[in-house]
Short mmCIF file of C-alpha atoms in Angstrom, two decimals:
data_model
loop_
_atom_site.label_atom_id
_atom_site.label_comp_id
_atom_site.label_asym_id
_atom_site.label_seq_id
_atom_site.Cartn_x
_atom_site.Cartn_y
_atom_site.Cartn_z
CA MET D 28 16.21 10.34 -27.66
CA GLU D 29 18.12 8.63 -24.59
CA ASP D 30 15.78 8.79 -21.61
CA GLU D 31 16.80 11.14 -18.54
CA VAL D 32 16.70 9.12 -15.86
CA VAL D 33 17.90 10.58 -12.15
CA LEU D 34 17.20 9.22 -8.58
CA LEU D 35 16.57 11.35 -5.25
CA ASP D 36 18.81 8.91 -2.93
CA LEU D 37 19.70 8.38 0.28
CA TRP D 38 22.48 6.12 0.35
CA ALA D 39 21.21 3.68 3.59
CA SER D 40 17.60 3.24 2.81
CA PRO D 41 15.83 0.01 2.04
CA PHE D 42 13.65 2.01 -0.39
CA ALA D 43 15.96 3.68 -2.63
CA ILE D 44 17.63 0.26 -3.05
CA ARG D 45 14.82 -1.27 -3.88
CA VAL D 46 14.57 1.03 -6.75
CA LYS D 47 18.40 0.25 -7.01
CA ILE D 48 18.38 -3.10 -7.47
CA ALA D 49 15.29 -2.59 -10.32
CA LEU D 50 17.73 -0.08 -12.26
CA GLU D 51 20.76 -2.14 -12.35
CA GLU D 52 18.66 -5.51 -13.91
CA LYS D 53 17.88 -3.45 -16.04
CA GLY D 54 20.79 -2.16 -17.09
CA ILE D 55 19.87 1.46 -17.13
CA LYS D 56 21.72 4.34 -16.67
CA TYR D 57 21.07 6.42 -14.31
CA GLU D 58 21.99 9.70 -12.09
CA CYS D 59 21.97 9.30 -8.58
CA LYS D 60 21.62 12.74 -5.97
CA GLN D 61 22.06 11.98 -2.25
CA GLU D 62 19.41 13.84 0.08
CA ASP D 63 20.07 14.93 3.59
CA LEU D 64 16.41 14.39 5.32
CA PHE D 65 17.18 16.99 7.54
CA ASN D 66 17.85 19.08 4.56
CA LYS D 67 15.44 18.91 2.33
CA SER D 68 16.55 20.33 -1.70
CA HIS D 69 14.28 22.28 -3.66
CA LEU D 70 13.73 19.32 -5.87
CA LEU D 71 13.36 16.48 -3.80
CA LEU D 72 10.26 18.56 -2.40
CA GLU D 73 9.25 19.57 -5.85
CA MET D 74 9.31 16.41 -7.21
CA ASN D 75 7.77 14.63 -4.26
CA PRO D 76 4.97 17.34 -1.95
CA ILE D 77 2.55 15.76 -0.77
CA HIS D 78 5.71 12.85 0.69
CA LYS D 79 8.63 14.83 1.05
CA LYS D 80 10.55 11.41 0.68
CA ILE D 81 13.59 9.06 -1.18
CA PRO D 82 13.26 7.65 -3.23
CA VAL D 83 11.84 9.61 -6.34
CA LEU D 84 13.10 8.42 -9.90
CA ILE D 85 13.11 11.19 -12.29
CA HIS D 86 12.77 10.09 -15.84
CA ASN D 87 12.58 12.85 -18.50
CA GLY D 88 11.39 15.91 -16.11
CA LYS D 89 8.88 13.44 -14.75
CA PRO D 90 8.33 12.61 -11.06
CA ILE D 91 7.25 8.81 -9.58
CA SER D 92 7.08 8.58 -5.96
CA GLU D 93 6.47 5.58 -3.53
CA SER D 94 9.74 2.66 -3.48
CA LEU D 95 7.47 -0.17 -5.28
CA ILE D 96 5.30 1.59 -7.24
CA ILE D 97 8.19 2.96 -8.86
CA VAL D 98 9.93 -1.21 -9.38
CA GLN D 99 6.45 -1.74 -11.00
CA TYR D 100 6.98 0.81 -13.65
CA ILE D 101 10.66 0.70 -14.47
CA ASP D 102 9.25 -2.77 -14.62
CA GLN D 103 6.75 -1.43 -16.88
CA VAL D 104 8.65 0.49 -19.15
CA TRP D 105 11.93 -1.41 -19.81
CA ASN D 106 10.11 -4.45 -19.91
CA HIS D 107 13.33 -5.56 -22.26
CA LYS D 108 14.47 -7.85 -19.91
CA SER D 109 14.99 -8.89 -16.46
CA PRO D 110 10.69 -9.16 -16.07
CA LEU D 111 10.54 -8.29 -12.52
CA LEU D 112 7.19 -9.12 -12.20
CA PRO D 113 5.18 -12.48 -12.95
CA SER D 114 2.43 -12.22 -16.40
CA ASP D 115 0.31 -14.53 -14.91
CA PRO D 116 -2.18 -12.60 -13.09
CA TYR D 117 -2.25 -14.55 -10.29
CA GLN D 118 1.16 -15.42 -9.19
CA ARG D 119 0.99 -11.02 -10.14
CA SER D 120 -1.12 -10.92 -8.01
CA GLN D 121 0.55 -12.70 -4.92
CA ALA D 122 3.55 -10.96 -6.01
CA LEU D 123 2.48 -7.99 -4.88
CA PHE D 124 0.61 -9.63 -1.59
CA TRP D 125 3.77 -10.00 -0.68
CA ALA D 126 5.85 -7.24 -1.17
CA ASP D 127 3.13 -5.39 -0.23
CA TYR D 128 3.03 -7.63 3.08
CA ILE D 129 6.82 -6.62 4.00
CA ASP D 130 6.58 -2.69 4.03
CA LYS D 131 3.72 -2.70 6.16
CA LYS D 132 5.51 -5.01 8.43
CA ILE D 133 9.38 -4.79 8.16
CA TYR D 134 10.28 -1.42 8.59
CA GLY D 135 7.80 -0.50 11.48
CA ILE D 136 8.70 -3.41 13.11
CA GLY D 137 12.26 -2.87 12.86
CA ARG D 138 12.67 0.37 13.87
CA ARG D 139 11.27 -0.22 17.04
CA ILE D 140 14.12 -2.89 17.93
CA TRP D 141 16.15 -0.33 16.91
CA MET D 142 14.66 2.77 18.76
CA GLY D 143 15.48 0.48 21.93
CA LYS D 144 12.05 2.10 23.56
CA GLU D 145 9.60 -0.79 25.88
CA ASP D 146 8.76 -2.59 22.98
CA GLN D 147 11.03 -3.77 21.69
CA GLU D 148 10.75 -7.10 23.87
CA GLU D 149 7.11 -7.36 21.73
CA ALA D 150 8.82 -5.86 18.37
CA LYS D 151 11.25 -8.16 18.72
CA GLU D 152 8.59 -11.78 18.54
CA GLU D 153 6.94 -9.70 15.95
CA LEU D 154 9.93 -9.55 13.10
CA ILE D 155 10.70 -13.02 13.94
CA GLN D 156 7.01 -13.78 13.68
CA THR D 157 7.04 -12.01 10.25
CA PHE D 158 9.94 -13.34 9.23
CA LYS D 159 9.31 -16.76 9.66
CA THR D 160 5.29 -16.53 7.81
CA ILE D 161 7.69 -14.98 4.99
CA GLU D 162 10.08 -18.13 4.27
CA ARG D 163 6.90 -20.30 4.88
CA GLU D 164 6.22 -18.29 1.26
CA LEU D 165 9.95 -18.59 0.37
CA GLY D 166 9.59 -22.84 0.76
CA ASP D 167 12.23 -24.46 -1.87
CA LYS D 168 12.43 -21.87 -4.29
CA LEU D 169 15.64 -20.35 -5.00
CA TYR D 170 14.26 -16.95 -5.12
CA PHE D 171 10.81 -15.99 -4.18
CA GLY D 172 10.97 -14.90 -8.38
CA GLY D 173 10.91 -18.70 -8.29
CA GLU D 174 14.57 -19.15 -10.89
CA SER D 175 15.84 -15.73 -10.33
CA ILE D 176 14.85 -12.98 -8.90
CA GLY D 177 11.66 -11.24 -8.93
CA TYR D 178 9.65 -8.46 -7.21
CA VAL D 179 9.12 -9.55 -3.92
CA ASP D 180 13.31 -10.65 -3.92
CA VAL D 181 14.31 -7.02 -4.93
CA ALA D 182 11.50 -5.72 -2.24
CA LEU D 183 12.99 -7.67 0.48
CA VAL D 184 16.66 -8.02 0.38
CA PRO D 185 17.24 -4.45 1.28
CA PHE D 186 16.61 -4.78 4.92
CA THR D 187 19.44 -8.22 5.21
CA SER D 188 21.64 -5.32 5.57
CA TRP D 189 19.28 -4.50 8.57
CA PHE D 190 19.99 -8.08 10.48
CA TYR D 191 22.89 -7.39 11.84
CA THR D 192 21.58 -3.85 13.17
CA TYR D 193 18.16 -5.81 14.86
CA GLU D 194 20.39 -8.65 16.23
CA THR D 195 23.10 -6.36 17.87
CA CYS D 196 20.09 -4.32 19.80
CA ALA D 197 18.18 -6.99 20.54
CA ASN D 198 19.71 -10.41 19.72
CA CYS D 199 16.48 -11.84 17.14
CA GLY D 200 17.66 -14.79 16.45
CA ILE D 201 16.89 -14.74 12.90
CA GLU D 202 19.64 -16.64 11.60
CA ALA D 203 18.53 -20.44 13.94
CA ALA D 204 15.24 -19.13 13.71
CA CYS D 205 14.93 -18.79 9.76
CA PRO D 206 18.05 -20.50 8.12
CA LYS D 207 16.41 -20.41 4.96
CA LEU D 208 15.91 -17.26 4.49
CA ILE D 209 19.87 -16.43 5.62
CA ALA D 210 19.90 -19.13 2.29
CA TRP D 211 17.56 -16.94 0.10
CA ALA D 212 19.73 -13.55 1.23
CA LYS D 213 22.88 -14.76 0.43
CA ARG D 214 22.01 -16.58 -3.15
CA CYS D 215 20.82 -12.58 -3.89
CA LYS D 216 23.99 -11.41 -2.78
CA GLU D 217 25.53 -13.71 -5.82
CA ASN D 218 23.38 -11.30 -8.31
CA GLU D 219 25.26 -8.33 -9.58
CA SER D 220 22.36 -5.74 -8.98
CA VAL D 221 22.13 -7.21 -5.62
CA SER D 222 25.27 -7.19 -4.73
CA LYS D 223 26.30 -3.70 -6.20
CA ALA D 224 22.96 -1.98 -4.64
CA LEU D 225 23.62 -2.89 -0.74
CA THR D 226 24.45 -1.63 2.69
CA ASP D 227 27.43 -3.09 4.38
CA PRO D 228 25.71 -3.95 7.71
CA LEU D 229 28.44 -2.36 10.11
CA GLU D 230 27.83 1.37 8.71
CA ILE D 231 23.42 0.51 8.53
CA TYR D 232 24.28 0.09 11.93
CA GLY D 233 26.32 2.88 12.51
CA TYR D 234 23.74 4.98 10.15
CA LEU D 235 21.01 3.68 12.81
CA LEU D 236 22.70 4.59 16.39
CA GLN D 237 23.37 8.55 14.65
CA LEU D 238 20.00 8.85 13.46
CA LYS D 239 18.22 7.79 16.79
CA LYS D 240 20.33 10.57 18.53
CA ARG D 241 18.92 13.37 15.61
CA LEU D 242 15.13 12.02 16.58
CA GLU D 243 15.63 11.81 20.26
CA LEU D 244 17.04 14.98 20.50
CA GLN D 245 13.44 16.74 18.29
CA MET X 30 -17.41 -18.67 -16.01
CA ALA X 31 -19.21 -20.27 -14.02
CA GLU X 32 -21.24 -17.87 -11.14
CA SER X 33 -20.10 -19.99 -8.40
CA ASP X 34 -16.01 -20.30 -10.31
CA VAL X 35 -16.00 -16.72 -8.29
CA LYS X 36 -16.95 -15.43 -5.20
CA VAL X 37 -16.78 -12.37 -2.84
CA LEU X 38 -16.30 -12.62 0.77
CA GLY X 39 -17.17 -9.23 2.13
CA SER X 40 -18.93 -7.86 4.52
CA TRP X 41 -21.77 -4.90 3.46
CA PRO X 42 -20.25 -1.55 5.68
CA SER X 43 -16.87 -2.55 4.15
CA PRO X 44 -15.61 -0.05 1.82
CA PHE X 45 -12.51 -2.20 0.53
CA VAL X 46 -15.55 -4.73 -0.05
CA LEU X 47 -17.42 -2.16 -2.16
CA ARG X 48 -13.99 -1.52 -4.77
CA ALA X 49 -13.90 -5.56 -5.18
CA ARG X 50 -17.97 -6.33 -6.29
CA ILE X 51 -17.56 -2.44 -8.32
CA ALA X 52 -14.24 -3.78 -10.26
CA LEU X 53 -16.32 -6.89 -11.44
CA HIS X 54 -19.99 -4.85 -11.76
CA LEU X 55 -17.88 -2.92 -14.07
CA LYS X 56 -16.67 -6.06 -16.03
CA SER X 57 -20.27 -8.16 -16.41
CA VAL X 58 -18.50 -10.61 -14.29
CA ASN X 59 -21.07 -12.17 -11.79
CA TYR X 60 -19.73 -13.68 -8.62
CA GLU X 61 -21.28 -15.21 -5.82
CA TYR X 62 -21.23 -13.05 -2.38
CA ILE X 63 -20.76 -14.16 0.51
CA GLU X 64 -21.13 -12.06 3.87
CA GLU X 65 -18.85 -12.06 6.50
CA ASN X 66 -20.04 -10.06 10.51
CA LEU X 67 -17.81 -7.69 11.17
CA LEU X 68 -19.09 -7.92 14.75
CA GLU X 69 -18.77 -11.52 15.18
CA SER X 70 -16.00 -14.50 15.09
CA LYS X 71 -14.59 -14.83 11.22
CA SER X 72 -16.26 -17.68 9.18
CA GLU X 73 -13.27 -21.48 8.64
CA LEU X 74 -14.04 -19.59 4.39
CA LEU X 75 -12.16 -16.37 5.88
CA LEU X 76 -9.26 -18.47 8.01
CA LYS X 77 -8.45 -20.31 5.97
CA SER X 78 -8.59 -17.40 2.02
CA ASN X 79 -6.13 -14.71 4.50
CA PRO X 80 -4.75 -16.31 6.85
CA VAL X 81 -2.20 -13.78 7.27
CA TYR X 82 -4.79 -10.83 8.55
CA LYS X 83 -8.30 -12.86 8.04
CA LYS X 84 -9.97 -9.41 6.77
CA VAL X 85 -12.20 -8.84 4.14
CA PRO X 86 -12.67 -8.54 1.10
CA VAL X 87 -11.10 -12.04 0.08
CA LEU X 88 -12.17 -12.62 -3.63
CA ILE X 89 -11.40 -16.71 -4.36
CA HIS X 90 -11.88 -16.93 -8.36
CA GLY X 91 -12.10 -20.56 -8.80
CA ASP X 92 -10.11 -22.34 -5.90
CA LYS X 93 -7.37 -19.87 -5.47
CA PRO X 94 -7.79 -17.05 -3.25
CA ILE X 95 -6.85 -13.29 -3.54
CA CYS X 96 -6.85 -10.47 -0.75
CA GLU X 97 -6.06 -6.49 -0.45
CA SER X 98 -8.70 -4.69 -1.89
CA LEU X 99 -6.29 -2.39 -4.80
CA ILE X 100 -4.62 -6.05 -5.90
CA ILE X 101 -8.01 -7.40 -5.91
CA VAL X 102 -9.11 -4.44 -8.30
CA GLN X 103 -5.97 -5.57 -10.67
CA TYR X 104 -6.56 -8.98 -10.61
CA ILE X 105 -9.99 -8.43 -12.55
CA ASP X 106 -9.02 -5.68 -14.26
CA GLU X 107 -5.96 -8.15 -15.57
CA VAL X 108 -8.24 -12.02 -15.81
CA TRP X 109 -11.43 -9.82 -17.78
CA SER X 110 -9.52 -7.76 -19.58
CA SER X 111 -11.58 -6.53 -22.12
CA ALA X 112 -13.04 -3.25 -21.85
CA PRO X 113 -13.13 -1.08 -19.49
CA SER X 114 -10.22 -1.37 -18.59
CA ILE X 115 -9.56 -0.19 -15.19
CA LEU X 116 -5.74 0.73 -14.73
CA PRO X 117 -4.16 3.25 -17.27
CA SER X 118 -2.32 1.49 -19.87
CA ASP X 119 -0.15 3.79 -19.70
CA ALA X 120 2.48 3.19 -17.17
CA TYR X 121 3.24 6.80 -16.14
CA GLU X 122 0.01 8.04 -15.64
CA ARG X 123 -0.88 4.14 -13.58
CA ALA X 124 2.24 5.07 -11.05
CA ASN X 125 0.11 8.43 -10.82
CA SER X 126 -3.28 6.40 -9.87
CA ARG X 127 -1.31 3.81 -7.38
CA PHE X 128 0.86 7.22 -6.05
CA TRP X 129 -3.06 8.41 -5.06
CA ALA X 130 -4.09 4.84 -4.47
CA ALA X 131 -1.68 4.80 -1.69
CA TYR X 132 -2.05 8.74 -0.76
CA VAL X 133 -5.97 7.49 0.03
CA ASP X 134 -5.51 3.99 2.28
CA ASP X 135 -1.75 5.41 4.07
CA LYS X 136 -2.71 8.82 4.81
CA TRP X 137 -6.33 9.50 5.01
CA PHE X 138 -8.62 6.80 5.01
CA PRO X 139 -6.84 6.49 8.48
CA ALA X 140 -8.01 9.47 9.37
CA LEU X 141 -11.61 9.33 8.47
CA ARG X 142 -11.38 6.17 10.93
CA GLY X 143 -9.92 8.67 13.17
CA VAL X 144 -12.68 10.91 13.15
CA LEU X 145 -15.24 8.08 13.61
CA VAL X 146 -13.45 7.10 16.94
CA ALA X 147 -12.40 10.43 18.12
CA GLU X 148 -11.99 10.86 22.29
CA SER X 149 -12.32 13.86 22.36
CA GLU X 150 -13.30 17.08 20.66
CA ASP X 151 -9.80 18.03 20.52
CA ALA X 152 -9.16 14.89 18.68
CA LYS X 153 -12.35 14.62 16.52
CA LYS X 154 -11.09 18.42 15.68
CA ALA X 155 -8.07 17.45 14.21
CA THR X 156 -8.80 14.47 12.02
CA ILE X 157 -11.76 16.46 10.63
CA ALA X 158 -8.66 19.31 9.74
CA GLN X 159 -6.82 16.40 8.63
CA VAL X 160 -9.50 14.70 6.18
CA GLU X 161 -11.00 17.86 4.27
CA GLU X 162 -6.83 19.00 3.74
CA GLY X 163 -6.81 15.43 2.16
CA LEU X 164 -10.25 16.16 -0.06
CA VAL X 165 -9.21 19.75 -1.32
CA LEU X 166 -5.40 17.83 -2.43
CA LEU X 167 -8.11 15.16 -4.34
CA GLU X 168 -10.60 18.10 -5.51
CA GLU X 169 -6.44 18.67 -7.23
CA GLU X 170 -5.00 16.34 -8.14
CA PHE X 171 -9.43 14.94 -9.47
CA ARG X 172 -9.21 18.93 -12.24
CA LYS X 173 -5.60 17.32 -13.05
CA LEU X 174 -6.92 14.03 -14.24
CA SER X 175 -10.94 14.52 -14.74
CA LYS X 176 -10.44 17.37 -17.01
CA GLY X 177 -12.92 18.35 -17.49
CA LYS X 178 -15.19 14.56 -17.93
CA ALA X 179 -17.66 13.31 -15.03
CA PHE X 180 -14.67 10.40 -13.33
CA PHE X 181 -10.67 10.82 -12.26
CA ASP X 182 -10.41 8.52 -15.17
CA GLY X 183 -12.45 10.48 -17.76
CA ASP X 184 -15.93 9.43 -19.40
CA ASN X 185 -15.74 5.84 -16.97
CA ILE X 186 -15.13 5.23 -13.29
CA GLY X 187 -12.02 4.09 -13.29
CA TYR X 188 -9.09 2.38 -10.46
CA LEU X 189 -8.96 5.84 -8.35
CA ASP X 190 -13.26 6.55 -8.90
CA ILE X 191 -13.08 3.11 -7.97
CA THR X 192 -10.95 3.72 -4.53
CA ILE X 193 -12.25 6.70 -3.37
CA GLY X 194 -15.81 6.61 -4.31
CA CYS X 195 -15.86 3.46 -2.28
CA PHE X 196 -16.16 5.29 1.16
CA LEU X 197 -18.93 7.86 -0.14
CA VAL X 198 -21.29 6.60 2.38
CA TRP X 199 -19.14 6.48 5.17
CA ILE X 200 -18.46 9.94 4.47
CA GLU X 201 -21.63 10.52 4.49
CA VAL X 202 -22.38 8.70 8.13
CA ILE X 203 -19.17 11.68 9.87
CA GLU X 204 -21.28 14.54 7.55
CA LYS X 205 -24.11 13.77 9.41
CA PHE X 206 -22.71 13.06 13.26
CA SER X 207 -19.58 15.94 12.84
CA GLU X 208 -22.32 18.09 11.25
CA ILE X 209 -19.71 19.14 9.32
CA LYS X 210 -20.05 18.94 4.93
CA LEU X 211 -16.93 17.32 3.72
CA LEU X 212 -17.61 17.57 0.30
CA ASN X 213 -18.91 20.78 0.08
CA GLU X 214 -19.39 23.90 -2.77
CA THR X 215 -15.97 26.29 -1.77
CA LYS X 216 -13.35 23.91 -0.99
CA THR X 217 -14.58 20.61 -3.02
CA PRO X 218 -16.75 21.47 -5.51
CA CYS X 219 -15.96 19.55 -8.56
CA LEU X 220 -15.66 15.99 -5.87
CA LEU X 221 -19.33 16.74 -4.63
CA GLU X 222 -19.92 16.18 -8.36
CA TRP X 223 -18.22 13.12 -8.77
CA ALA X 224 -20.11 11.99 -5.70
CA ASP X 225 -23.14 12.40 -7.93
CA SER X 226 -22.43 10.79 -10.75
CA PHE X 227 -20.15 7.95 -9.06
CA SER X 228 -22.66 7.27 -6.66
CA SER X 229 -25.84 6.31 -9.45
CA HIS X 230 -23.42 4.62 -11.71
CA ALA X 231 -24.90 1.63 -12.60
CA ALA X 232 -22.33 -0.66 -11.47
CA VAL X 233 -22.67 1.23 -7.93
CA LYS X 234 -25.92 2.19 -7.65
CA ASP X 235 -26.73 -1.26 -6.06
CA VAL X 236 -23.71 -1.75 -4.15
CA LEU X 237 -23.40 0.81 -1.41
CA PRO X 238 -25.21 0.45 1.49
CA GLU X 239 -27.60 2.25 2.93
CA ALA X 240 -26.65 5.71 5.16
CA ASP X 241 -28.68 5.17 8.14
CA LYS X 242 -27.52 1.98 7.93
CA LEU X 243 -24.36 2.64 8.23
CA ALA X 244 -24.95 4.97 10.77
CA GLU X 245 -26.12 2.51 13.16
CA PHE X 246 -23.89 0.46 12.48
CA SER X 247 -21.09 3.05 12.96
CA VAL X 248 -22.25 3.52 16.70
CA LYS X 249 -21.52 -0.44 17.24
CA LEU X 250 -18.66 -0.06 15.92
CA ARG X 251 -17.20 3.28 17.03
CA ALA X 252 -18.46 1.16 20.87
CA LYS X 253 -16.84 -1.93 20.15
CA PHE X 254 -13.46 0.46 19.10
CA LEU X 255 -13.25 2.17 22.05
CA LYS X 256 -14.16 -1.14 24.04
CA ALA X 257 -11.20 -2.66 22.65
CA ARG X 258 -8.60 -0.03 23.42
CA ALA X 259 -9.47 0.57 27.29
CA THR X 260 -9.19 -2.72 27.51
CA SER X 261 -5.39 -3.23 26.44
CA LYS X 262 -4.22 0.21 28.11
#
């Protein structure tokens, strides 16, 4: 029986992109359904009643929510190629730790930057510190996953499309502060699974300006 | 493995530290427990082993530190892989357990903590309502997963039992101060029974803090928190 894989998606979402990269890495065919955050579908509300958020992966009718949980699920179910998490328990714990750190920091701090309120300067400092910490963890490795992209790379790379926004909104100086991270981002894009899934930085900027207007009207 | 090979940096009031200790007990792993005082300055060992967050729990296995309670629990489950297993082996069930653990940590626990540090009666009522709402969702999930057995995981304690059960004494303390039964016969009859089973389990009962001691501590913690909030304004 062929697997039925559906992704409830929002093109701009870095969280959904994580899932897309994982699906591409594993060579999984899937159907993508676009959601509108301001007009959520019945399917989304049924499949993720607790959070009502994307991404949601629906595998043979069963929903899995939360992007990193979805990526772990994909890695476990389709374990025939491109392992994303290390097999060694300690290495795995470190990968889980850093992806969780990325989750705790980047989106929230980034949001304070593109919303452009009084805490923007403070957020800019925090963002650079966060990237520096992450860059230290990368060290001299090609990828966080070692020789090929892994779980942490998948967790972080979607946010690289947002660097243009962070620079334009607050002049963050990410490239000057974290050159190794910028080099890593370029290297990631040489992987087809990443380049296919990543959004265009200019389109993201346009999207966030629109989103900011809508949020301010609410 | 020698006891000194496994260390836990912890703090007796912390529910997150309990998760690590319960997991080690379930696996019958001997370890050295090192107490950190949450109300005083942090030890060198803690700052060195968890430079990113500087928080407990930290599991130190050999010379390798592992941080973040749920990551520690998973690590313990994988390294000491003999029965009983803590996480389900089925991918979908695993994802579901992780989903609910994330819900507890990201949504429910902040509300619980919110009750403790609420400054006005309105704020307190609002956070209590959020906690109760969450418990109703967890009650529903318990019924689905336990299938009439004692624990979320069935006959044995598993990942969700540990993730949620670690908060039981804190719930007791908050019930005492707010004079509300958060776990009750009407809304959460299954969880009420589960709370008893969990608290009396062999791997759990010796590490749970005493409710009176925790209540005393919570007063100090609240004072410290409110002072910090006032000075940062």
